[in-house]
Structure formats: C-alpha cells, structure tokens
Short mmCIF file of C-alpha atoms in Angstrom, two decimals:
data_model
loop_
_atom_site.label_atom_id
_atom_site.label_comp_id
_atom_site.label_asym_id
_atom_site.label_seq_id
_atom_site.Cartn_x
_atom_site.Cartn_y
_atom_site.Cartn_z
CA UNK A 1 17.30 -16.56 0.97
CA UNK A 2 13.82 -15.45 -0.43
CA UNK A 3 13.33 -12.13 -1.55
CA UNK A 4 10.50 -10.20 -3.07
CA UNK A 5 13.00 -7.37 -4.27
CA UNK A 6 15.11 -7.81 -7.39
CA UNK A 7 18.13 -7.73 -5.00
CA UNK A 8 19.80 -4.55 -6.69
CA UNK A 9 21.14 -5.32 -3.49
CA UNK A 10 19.01 -4.73 -0.92
CA UNK A 11 21.02 -3.34 2.08
CA UNK A 12 20.30 -5.97 4.88
CA UNK A 13 20.34 -8.99 2.45
CA UNK A 14 23.48 -7.85 1.25
CA UNK A 15 25.54 -7.39 4.33
CA UNK A 16 23.68 -10.71 5.91
CA UNK A 17 24.65 -12.85 2.70
CA UNK A 18 28.30 -11.68 2.74
CA UNK A 19 28.60 -11.99 6.36
CA UNK A 20 27.16 -15.86 5.81
CA UNK A 21 30.01 -16.26 3.31
CA UNK A 22 32.87 -15.18 5.22
CA UNK A 23 32.12 -17.64 7.84
CA UNK A 24 31.72 -20.21 5.52
CA UNK A 25 28.09 -20.84 3.87
CA UNK A 26 27.23 -20.87 0.48
CA UNK A 27 24.26 -18.21 -0.37
CA UNK A 28 21.74 -18.58 -3.21
CA UNK A 29 18.90 -15.63 -3.11
CA UNK A 30 15.69 -16.17 -5.23
CA UNK A 31 14.49 -12.81 -5.76
CA UNK A 32 11.34 -11.13 -7.47
CA UNK A 33 12.08 -8.79 -10.22
CA UNK A 34 8.79 -7.45 -10.73
CA UNK A 35 9.73 -4.90 -13.27
CA UNK A 36 11.63 -7.96 -15.25
CA UNK A 37 14.45 -5.83 -16.38
CA UNK A 38 17.43 -7.23 -14.42
CA UNK A 39 19.70 -10.22 -15.26
CA UNK A 40 17.98 -13.56 -14.41
CA UNK A 41 21.07 -15.20 -12.88
CA UNK A 42 24.28 -13.22 -11.22
CA UNK A 43 27.13 -13.70 -8.96
CA UNK A 44 28.07 -10.75 -6.76
CA UNK A 45 30.31 -10.60 -4.40
CA UNK A 46 30.23 -14.72 -4.02
CA UNK A 47 26.49 -14.45 -3.70
CA UNK A 48 24.24 -16.23 -5.90
CA UNK A 49 21.36 -14.91 -7.33
CA UNK A 50 18.01 -16.42 -9.22
CA UNK A 51 15.53 -13.84 -10.21
CA UNK A 52 12.18 -14.40 -10.97
CA UNK A 53 10.43 -12.27 -14.21
CA UNK A 54 6.91 -12.05 -12.81
CA UNK A 55 5.08 -8.38 -13.56
CA UNK A 56 3.63 -6.67 -10.51
CA UNK A 57 3.65 -3.02 -9.46
CA UNK A 58 4.26 -2.17 -5.67
CA UNK A 59 1.59 -1.22 -3.28
CA UNK A 60 -1.44 -2.64 -4.83
CA UNK A 61 -3.93 -5.69 -4.38
CA UNK A 62 -2.65 -7.03 -8.23
CA UNK A 63 0.54 -7.40 -6.16
CA UNK A 64 -0.86 -10.54 -4.39
CA UNK A 65 -1.61 -12.49 -7.37
CA UNK A 66 2.16 -12.03 -8.79
CA UNK A 67 3.19 -12.55 -5.45
CA UNK A 68 1.63 -16.08 -5.85
CA UNK A 69 3.28 -16.71 -8.95
CA UNK A 70 6.53 -16.01 -7.50
CA UNK A 71 5.61 -18.72 -4.50
CA UNK A 72 4.96 -21.30 -7.27
CA UNK A 73 7.90 -20.70 -9.31
CA UNK A 74 10.37 -20.27 -6.10
CA UNK A 75 8.89 -23.74 -4.87
CA UNK A 76 9.62 -25.35 -8.22
CA UNK A 77 13.15 -23.60 -8.03
CA UNK A 78 13.99 -24.74 -4.65
CA UNK A 79 13.28 -28.72 -5.57
CA UNK A 80 16.52 -28.73 -7.84
CA UNK A 81 18.91 -26.89 -5.11
CA UNK A 82 20.76 -28.21 -2.25
CA UNK A 83 20.80 -26.46 0.77
CA UNK A 84 20.58 -26.36 4.64
CA UNK A 85 18.62 -23.99 5.55
CA UNK A 86 15.54 -21.41 3.90
CA UNK A 87 16.36 -17.85 5.42
CA UNK A 88 13.04 -15.86 4.92
CA UNK A 89 13.17 -11.90 4.43
CA UNK A 90 9.92 -10.57 5.69
CA UNK A 91 6.66 -11.96 6.05
CA UNK A 92 5.88 -12.02 2.50
CA UNK A 93 8.38 -15.01 1.71
CA UNK A 94 7.69 -17.01 5.29
CA UNK A 95 4.70 -19.10 4.00
CA UNK A 96 6.86 -20.12 0.84
CA UNK A 97 9.79 -20.66 3.54
CA UNK A 98 7.58 -22.90 5.81
CA UNK A 99 6.32 -24.88 2.73
CA UNK A 100 9.79 -25.18 1.39
CA UNK A 101 11.07 -26.47 4.47
CA UNK A 102 8.45 -28.75 5.25
CA UNK A 103 8.74 -30.64 1.68
CA UNK A 104 12.27 -31.05 2.15
CA UNK A 105 13.31 -31.36 5.80
CA UNK A 106 15.07 -28.09 6.30
CA UNK A 107 15.47 -25.26 8.79
CA UNK A 108 13.92 -22.30 8.64
CA UNK A 109 15.04 -18.62 9.54
CA UNK A 110 12.42 -15.64 9.75
CA UNK A 111 13.99 -12.15 9.51
CA UNK A 112 11.63 -9.45 10.15
CA UNK A 113 12.68 -6.45 8.55
CA UNK A 114 9.32 -4.40 9.79
CA UNK A 115 6.34 -5.16 11.40
CA UNK A 116 4.70 -6.02 8.05
CA UNK A 117 1.10 -5.52 8.91
CA UNK A 118 1.36 -2.29 10.02
CA UNK A 119 3.50 -1.54 7.01
CA UNK A 120 0.63 -2.34 4.70
CA UNK A 121 -2.02 -1.11 7.00
CA UNK A 122 -2.72 2.27 4.77
CA UNK A 123 -2.40 0.17 1.53
CA UNK A 124 -4.90 -2.45 1.94
CA UNK A 125 -8.40 -3.33 2.97
CA UNK A 126 -9.06 -3.44 6.91
CA UNK A 127 -9.97 -7.54 6.46
CA UNK A 128 -6.92 -7.99 4.55
CA UNK A 129 -4.82 -6.13 7.31
CA UNK A 130 -6.32 -7.82 10.03
CA UNK A 131 -5.81 -11.07 8.58
CA UNK A 132 -1.89 -10.45 7.89
CA UNK A 133 -1.46 -8.93 11.43
CA UNK A 134 -3.38 -12.68 12.55
CA UNK A 135 -0.48 -14.34 10.72
CA UNK A 136 2.23 -12.44 11.88
CA UNK A 137 1.76 -13.34 15.41
CA UNK A 138 1.55 -16.88 14.24
CA UNK A 139 3.95 -17.88 11.30
CA UNK A 140 7.29 -16.98 12.85
CA UNK A 141 6.70 -19.40 15.87
CA UNK A 142 7.22 -21.95 13.27
CA UNK A 143 10.26 -21.09 12.30
CA UNK A 144 13.56 -22.75 13.89
CA UNK A 145 14.76 -19.04 14.66
CA UNK A 146 13.70 -15.76 14.39
CA UNK A 147 15.78 -12.35 13.81
CA UNK A 148 14.26 -9.10 14.28
CA UNK A 149 15.44 -5.78 12.93
CA UNK A 150 14.83 -3.69 16.27
CA UNK A 151 14.07 -4.93 19.66
CA UNK A 152 10.09 -3.54 19.25
CA UNK A 153 10.22 -5.06 15.77
CA UNK A 154 10.93 -8.45 18.04
CA UNK A 155 8.49 -7.63 20.73
CA UNK A 156 5.52 -7.69 18.41
CA UNK A 157 6.07 -11.54 17.46
CA UNK A 158 5.42 -13.24 20.35
CA UNK A 159 8.47 -15.72 20.08
CA UNK A 160 11.93 -15.60 20.88
CA UNK A 161 14.06 -13.51 18.73
CA UNK A 162 17.72 -11.98 17.85
CA UNK A 163 18.13 -8.66 17.26
CA UNK A 164 20.29 -7.82 13.86
CA UNK A 165 20.14 -4.11 13.33
CA UNK A 166 20.37 -2.76 9.80
CA UNK A 167 24.03 -1.16 10.96
CA UNK A 168 26.58 -0.24 8.48
CA UNK A 169 30.08 -1.78 8.37
CA UNK A 170 32.04 0.19 10.31
CA UNK A 171 34.59 2.29 7.85
CA UNK A 172 36.24 5.24 6.94
CA UNK A 173 34.35 7.40 4.13
CA UNK A 174 37.02 7.75 1.30
CA UNK A 175 38.08 11.39 1.10
CA UNK A 176 38.33 11.28 -2.75
CA UNK A 177 34.83 9.65 -3.22
CA UNK A 178 33.58 12.19 -0.92
CA UNK A 179 34.35 14.95 -2.97
CA UNK A 180 32.80 13.23 -6.54
CA UNK A 181 29.82 12.66 -4.79
CA UNK A 182 30.06 16.96 -3.70
CA UNK A 183 31.18 17.65 -7.33
CA UNK A 184 28.32 15.58 -8.98
CA UNK A 185 25.47 17.22 -6.89
CA UNK A 186 27.22 20.89 -7.24
CA UNK A 187 27.28 20.90 -3.58
CA UNK A 188 26.49 24.40 -2.34
CA UNK A 189 24.99 25.39 0.42
CA UNK A 190 23.73 23.41 3.32
CA UNK A 191 23.10 20.09 2.02
CA UNK A 192 20.28 17.43 2.95
CA UNK A 193 20.50 13.83 1.60
CA UNK A 194 17.74 11.02 1.53
CA UNK A 195 18.77 7.83 -0.53
CA UNK A 196 16.63 5.04 -0.34
CA UNK A 197 13.29 3.58 -0.75
CA UNK A 198 10.90 6.40 -2.07
CA UNK A 199 7.63 5.50 -0.50
CA UNK A 200 5.10 7.70 0.89
CA UNK A 201 5.07 8.37 4.80
CA UNK A 202 8.39 9.30 4.71
CA UNK A 203 8.37 13.20 4.33
CA UNK A 204 9.85 13.16 0.75
CA UNK A 205 7.16 15.52 -0.90
CA UNK A 206 6.95 17.39 2.32
CA UNK A 207 10.89 18.26 2.56
CA UNK A 208 10.63 19.03 -1.15
CA UNK A 209 7.88 21.23 -0.77
CA UNK A 210 9.76 23.12 1.92
CA UNK A 211 13.13 23.17 0.88
CA UNK A 212 12.16 24.92 -2.40
CA UNK A 213 11.31 27.78 -0.20
CA UNK A 214 14.79 28.04 1.89
CA UNK A 215 17.55 29.79 0.96
CA UNK A 216 21.00 28.46 1.02
CA UNK A 217 19.53 24.61 1.29
CA UNK A 218 19.73 21.87 -0.99
CA UNK A 219 17.89 18.51 -0.64
CA UNK A 220 19.27 15.68 -3.09
CA UNK A 221 17.20 12.53 -3.07
CA UNK A 222 18.43 9.06 -4.42
CA UNK A 223 16.58 5.61 -4.95
CA UNK A 224 13.75 3.97 -6.06
CA UNK A 225 10.00 3.77 -5.59
CA UNK A 226 6.18 4.79 -6.21
CA UNK A 227 7.08 8.47 -5.61
CA UNK A 228 10.08 8.41 -7.86
CA UNK A 229 7.67 10.70 -10.95
CA UNK A 230 6.89 12.91 -8.18
CA UNK A 231 9.93 13.80 -6.75
CA UNK A 232 11.28 13.86 -10.23
CA UNK A 233 8.96 16.64 -10.87
CA UNK A 234 10.02 18.45 -8.10
CA UNK A 235 13.61 18.31 -9.09
CA UNK A 236 12.45 19.43 -12.32
CA UNK A 237 10.54 22.58 -10.67
CA UNK A 238 13.30 23.78 -8.62
CA UNK A 239 17.01 24.18 -8.61
CA UNK A 240 17.21 23.56 -4.95
CA UNK A 241 16.06 19.77 -5.21
CA UNK A 242 18.04 17.18 -6.89
CA UNK A 243 17.12 13.33 -8.11
CA UNK A 244 20.38 11.06 -8.21
CA UNK A 245 17.82 7.98 -9.38
CA UNK A 246 18.90 4.87 -8.22
CA UNK A 247 22.50 4.75 -6.04
CA UNK A 248 25.03 2.04 -5.73
CA UNK A 249 25.18 0.27 -2.58
CA UNK A 250 28.93 1.20 -2.54
CA UNK A 251 28.26 5.13 -3.14
CA UNK A 252 25.67 5.71 -0.13
CA UNK A 253 28.10 6.50 2.08
CA UNK A 254 30.32 8.78 0.51
CA UNK A 255 27.06 10.69 -0.97
CA UNK A 256 25.97 10.83 2.89
CA UNK A 257 29.40 11.74 4.26
CA UNK A 258 29.29 14.89 1.28
CA UNK A 259 25.99 16.13 2.63
CA UNK A 260 25.57 18.14 6.03
CA UNK A 261 22.23 16.25 7.26
CA UNK A 262 20.50 13.25 6.79
CA UNK A 263 16.82 12.89 6.53
CA UNK A 264 15.04 10.59 8.26
CA UNK A 265 11.52 11.46 9.27
CA UNK A 266 8.87 8.72 8.97
CA UNK A 267 5.11 8.92 9.70
CA UNK A 268 4.51 8.19 13.08
CA UNK A 269 0.47 7.35 12.58
CA UNK A 270 2.25 3.90 10.95
CA UNK A 271 3.05 1.57 14.13
CA UNK A 272 5.78 0.32 11.72
CA UNK A 273 7.90 3.74 11.60
CA UNK A 274 7.12 4.26 15.27
CA UNK A 275 9.31 0.82 16.02
CA UNK A 276 11.47 1.07 12.94
CA UNK A 277 15.36 1.46 12.38
CA UNK A 278 15.62 2.74 8.98
CA UNK A 279 18.81 2.46 7.03
CA UNK A 280 19.41 6.13 7.40
CA UNK A 281 19.49 6.44 10.79
CA UNK A 282 22.57 4.13 10.70
CA UNK A 283 24.06 5.81 7.76
CA UNK A 284 23.91 8.87 9.36
CA UNK A 285 25.73 7.38 12.08
CA UNK A 286 28.54 6.12 10.14
CA UNK A 287 29.20 9.20 7.88
CA UNK A 288 29.43 11.28 10.95
CA UNK A 289 26.36 13.51 9.95
CA UNK A 290 23.42 14.39 12.14
CA UNK A 291 20.37 12.94 11.58
CA UNK A 292 16.93 14.46 11.32
CA UNK A 293 14.25 11.68 12.55
CA UNK A 294 10.89 11.52 14.12
CA UNK A 295 10.14 13.11 17.38
CA UNK A 296 8.43 9.93 19.37
CA UNK A 297 9.93 7.15 17.13
CA UNK A 298 12.24 4.68 17.96
CA UNK A 299 14.64 5.96 15.40
CA UNK A 300 13.99 9.41 17.01
CA UNK A 301 14.50 7.85 20.43
CA UNK A 302 18.11 6.70 19.48
CA UNK A 303 18.96 10.09 18.07
CA UNK A 304 17.84 11.81 21.10
CA UNK A 305 20.12 9.51 23.26
CA UNK A 306 22.85 9.62 21.35
CA UNK A 307 22.91 13.34 20.59
CA UNK A 308 23.33 12.23 17.15
CA UNK A 309 20.56 14.75 15.43
CA UNK A 310 17.47 16.38 15.81
CA UNK A 311 14.24 14.57 16.59
CA UNK A 312 11.71 16.80 14.82
CA UNK A 313 7.70 16.63 14.71
CA UNK A 314 6.47 15.39 11.14
CA UNK A 315 5.40 18.77 10.26
CA UNK A 316 7.33 21.23 7.52
CA UNK A 317 7.39 23.82 10.21
CA UNK A 318 9.60 21.31 12.75
CA UNK A 319 11.30 20.33 9.71
CA UNK A 320 12.23 23.71 8.83
CA UNK A 321 13.32 25.07 12.18
CA UNK A 322 15.44 21.86 12.91
CA UNK A 323 17.28 22.34 9.20
CA UNK A 324 17.75 26.65 9.98
CA UNK A 325 19.37 25.22 13.49
CA UNK A 326 22.01 23.28 11.77
CA UNK A 327 22.61 25.53 9.39
CA UNK A 328 22.75 28.58 11.39
CA UNK A 329 24.91 26.24 14.03
CA UNK A 330 27.84 24.63 12.28
CA UNK A 331 29.91 23.67 15.17
CA UNK A 332 26.51 21.86 17.04
CA UNK A 333 26.40 20.08 13.83
CA UNK A 334 29.86 18.87 13.74
CA UNK A 335 29.78 17.79 17.14
CA UNK A 336 26.62 15.47 16.39
CA UNK A 337 28.15 14.15 14.00
CA UNK A 338 30.89 13.17 15.97
CA UNK A 339 28.69 11.77 18.31
CA UNK A 340 26.89 9.73 16.06
CA UNK A 341 30.24 8.37 14.38
CA UNK A 342 30.73 7.17 18.25
CA UNK A 343 27.69 5.17 18.98
CA UNK A 344 28.60 3.43 15.30
CA UNK A 345 31.89 2.58 16.12
CA UNK A 346 31.15 1.39 19.91
CA UNK A 347 27.54 -0.15 19.12
CA UNK A 348 25.93 0.22 16.21
CA UNK A 349 28.14 -1.62 13.36
CA UNK A 350 27.69 -4.52 11.31
CA UNK A 351 31.18 -6.42 13.13
CA UNK A 352 28.73 -6.60 16.12
CA UNK A 353 25.58 -7.41 14.00
CA UNK A 354 27.38 -10.06 12.05
CA UNK A 355 28.25 -11.95 15.24
CA UNK A 356 24.68 -12.32 16.40
CA UNK A 357 23.61 -13.47 12.95
CA UNK A 358 26.68 -16.29 12.61
CA UNK A 359 25.77 -17.24 16.32
CA UNK A 360 22.16 -17.61 15.73
CA UNK A 361 23.22 -19.77 12.23
CA UNK A 362 25.53 -22.03 14.27
CA UNK A 363 22.75 -23.16 16.77
CA UNK A 364 20.83 -24.38 14.18
#
C-alpha cells in the first residue's frame, strides 16, 4: 500500500489492511512522514509499516517537491519487496503505483478516498488544478481494479469501480470508555464533537466562533492539521471549547458516544465536499449520536434520508439553530441517534464493506 500520510493510523487504510490480513494477505504500507518524527519501521496489528522521512508542509506547492522525493524513495524500496498487488491510496500515489507495477509486472488497485482535483482546487493555481483533473480522469483506467469511497466519487472517475465506504466496524461502545471520555472532557452541557483532520472548509473555526457565545453548549475538537494552532487559540480564549490533540483510533468511537452530537459540516462550495462521505458521518451513526451535516451534500442527503441528524446550511445561524433544537429536544436527538445506529447495523458497517474489498481482491 502507498500512502502520503504517516499512517498514525489512517482509519480507512487501517481497516482495509486489517481486513486483507484477516483474509490471508500480507500487507506492507509505504507511508510518507512529512514531519520526520515517527518510527521508520513498525508493526501494528500485523501491518508492516515503512515510513519515509521526507520533510514537507501540507497544502503548499512545496509539497510537490517532497512528493517527488517520496516517489523516488518508495520506487527504490519496492525493488527489494516481494508482493503481488500495489494498492494506491488517493491520486497522489497512483503514478508511483503504476510505475512500480509496470517495472515489476504487478497488479494495481486504485483507492479513491476523494475527488482529488476538487479537494485541492482552492489550494493550487488554476492550471495545476486543470492538469490534475485531466489525469484523474485518465490514470484510474490503467489500474486493474478501482475502489471509490462513494458512488458520486466513483462516477467522476470514468471507469468501473467498487464502492467501499468509510463505515465503522460494527461494535458496541464500551460504557467504561465512554465514562472515561466524559470525565476527560469534563462534559457539562450539550457537547458537540469533531475528531478528524483539522483543515479549512470544515466549519471548525466557524463552529468555535459560534459556540463561544452559547450558554450550556460545549465544542470538543480532536485531531491534527493546518488549523491546529488556530483551534488551540480558540480553546485558550473560551472555556466552551476544548482541544484534545491527536486521538487514538480506538478512542474515537467512545469519545463520539460521550458527546450529544457530531459535527460533520463541510463547505459545499468545494465539489469534493459535495460528494464525499466523511468518517464523522459513520462514526456518529455507529455511536448512536445525531449528525450535523451540510444541506445539499451527499452526507447531508444521507442524514435526511435516514433521519439520523440535521442537514444545515453552511452558516453560523443555521448551525446555531440546529444545536439549540437538539439541545432543547433531547427525545428527538435520541431518536435520531437510534436511527443512525440502525442504519449502521443494516447498511453502513465495515463488515459489509470488507466483503466488497475481499471480493475485489479475489477477482485479481
């Protein structure tokens, strides 16, 4: 597997790797450690991890030079590996995977976590965006199999694909862990949780600005990314906001269950946000907590279809109204949470997605 983050672990990649190991495959991940601060090699739940410490920032043009260095290092390392399939996570690893596969006569699986061109559209000059969009339509056709995180993301690839969503493993939340999470966060009042990548266009700073003036409401944010320092400042300035830092994968679901609602509000002006299915959506469902998602997006449509939360406009006013409504109507919030859990048990759990993944691998 090829991955351009340090695998701490990446939830989707972690679940896929564990499922493949369970099915009898051996899995090695080549991961890009841009911070140069994580172990070079590691074994996690049977997954062999090799990290390449190549310094680079996120979301800047300098990342392109770091990416090329990662490609070269991974290409050299692949020559010493014994494998059958190259699994490319996102478009920024696909050129590397195709090159490795061509040189070594291997199969390629392309795993589209996002519509990559849309994701970076506002971070790069227009000509680069158009170039990436061009390659995103052409390169996936050269893979032996394609996985998409959602049907709308797959439809933009112009090739056959299998949908494997970011669903959580079907599990009961540990009551003791939930209690510990509540104690850690000193959970008084109506609590909204976001645990994930801290990037722009996810309503994080807007939510902080809104909640700081709301009595009886708390916002808990965990994760890492470009907005980390800004969120730390918000938490320092307001007792209604708490920053948890990086949260271990095993703690995400209990911490979500310890809250009253889940923040999953993404800016709909970005096409990738319109068609994606964030981890937050499925975490909220599995934890049995109502999800606040953006109206008009694929995740917002799911929230409305399964009546497992509220679809809001991407505005502070709409967000505030939804929070107040859930806070003042605990019975409705509880029913929404139950609806989400039911949908997770019947349609959106990793057991279902795992079968699709293994069936695809067997077809190779």
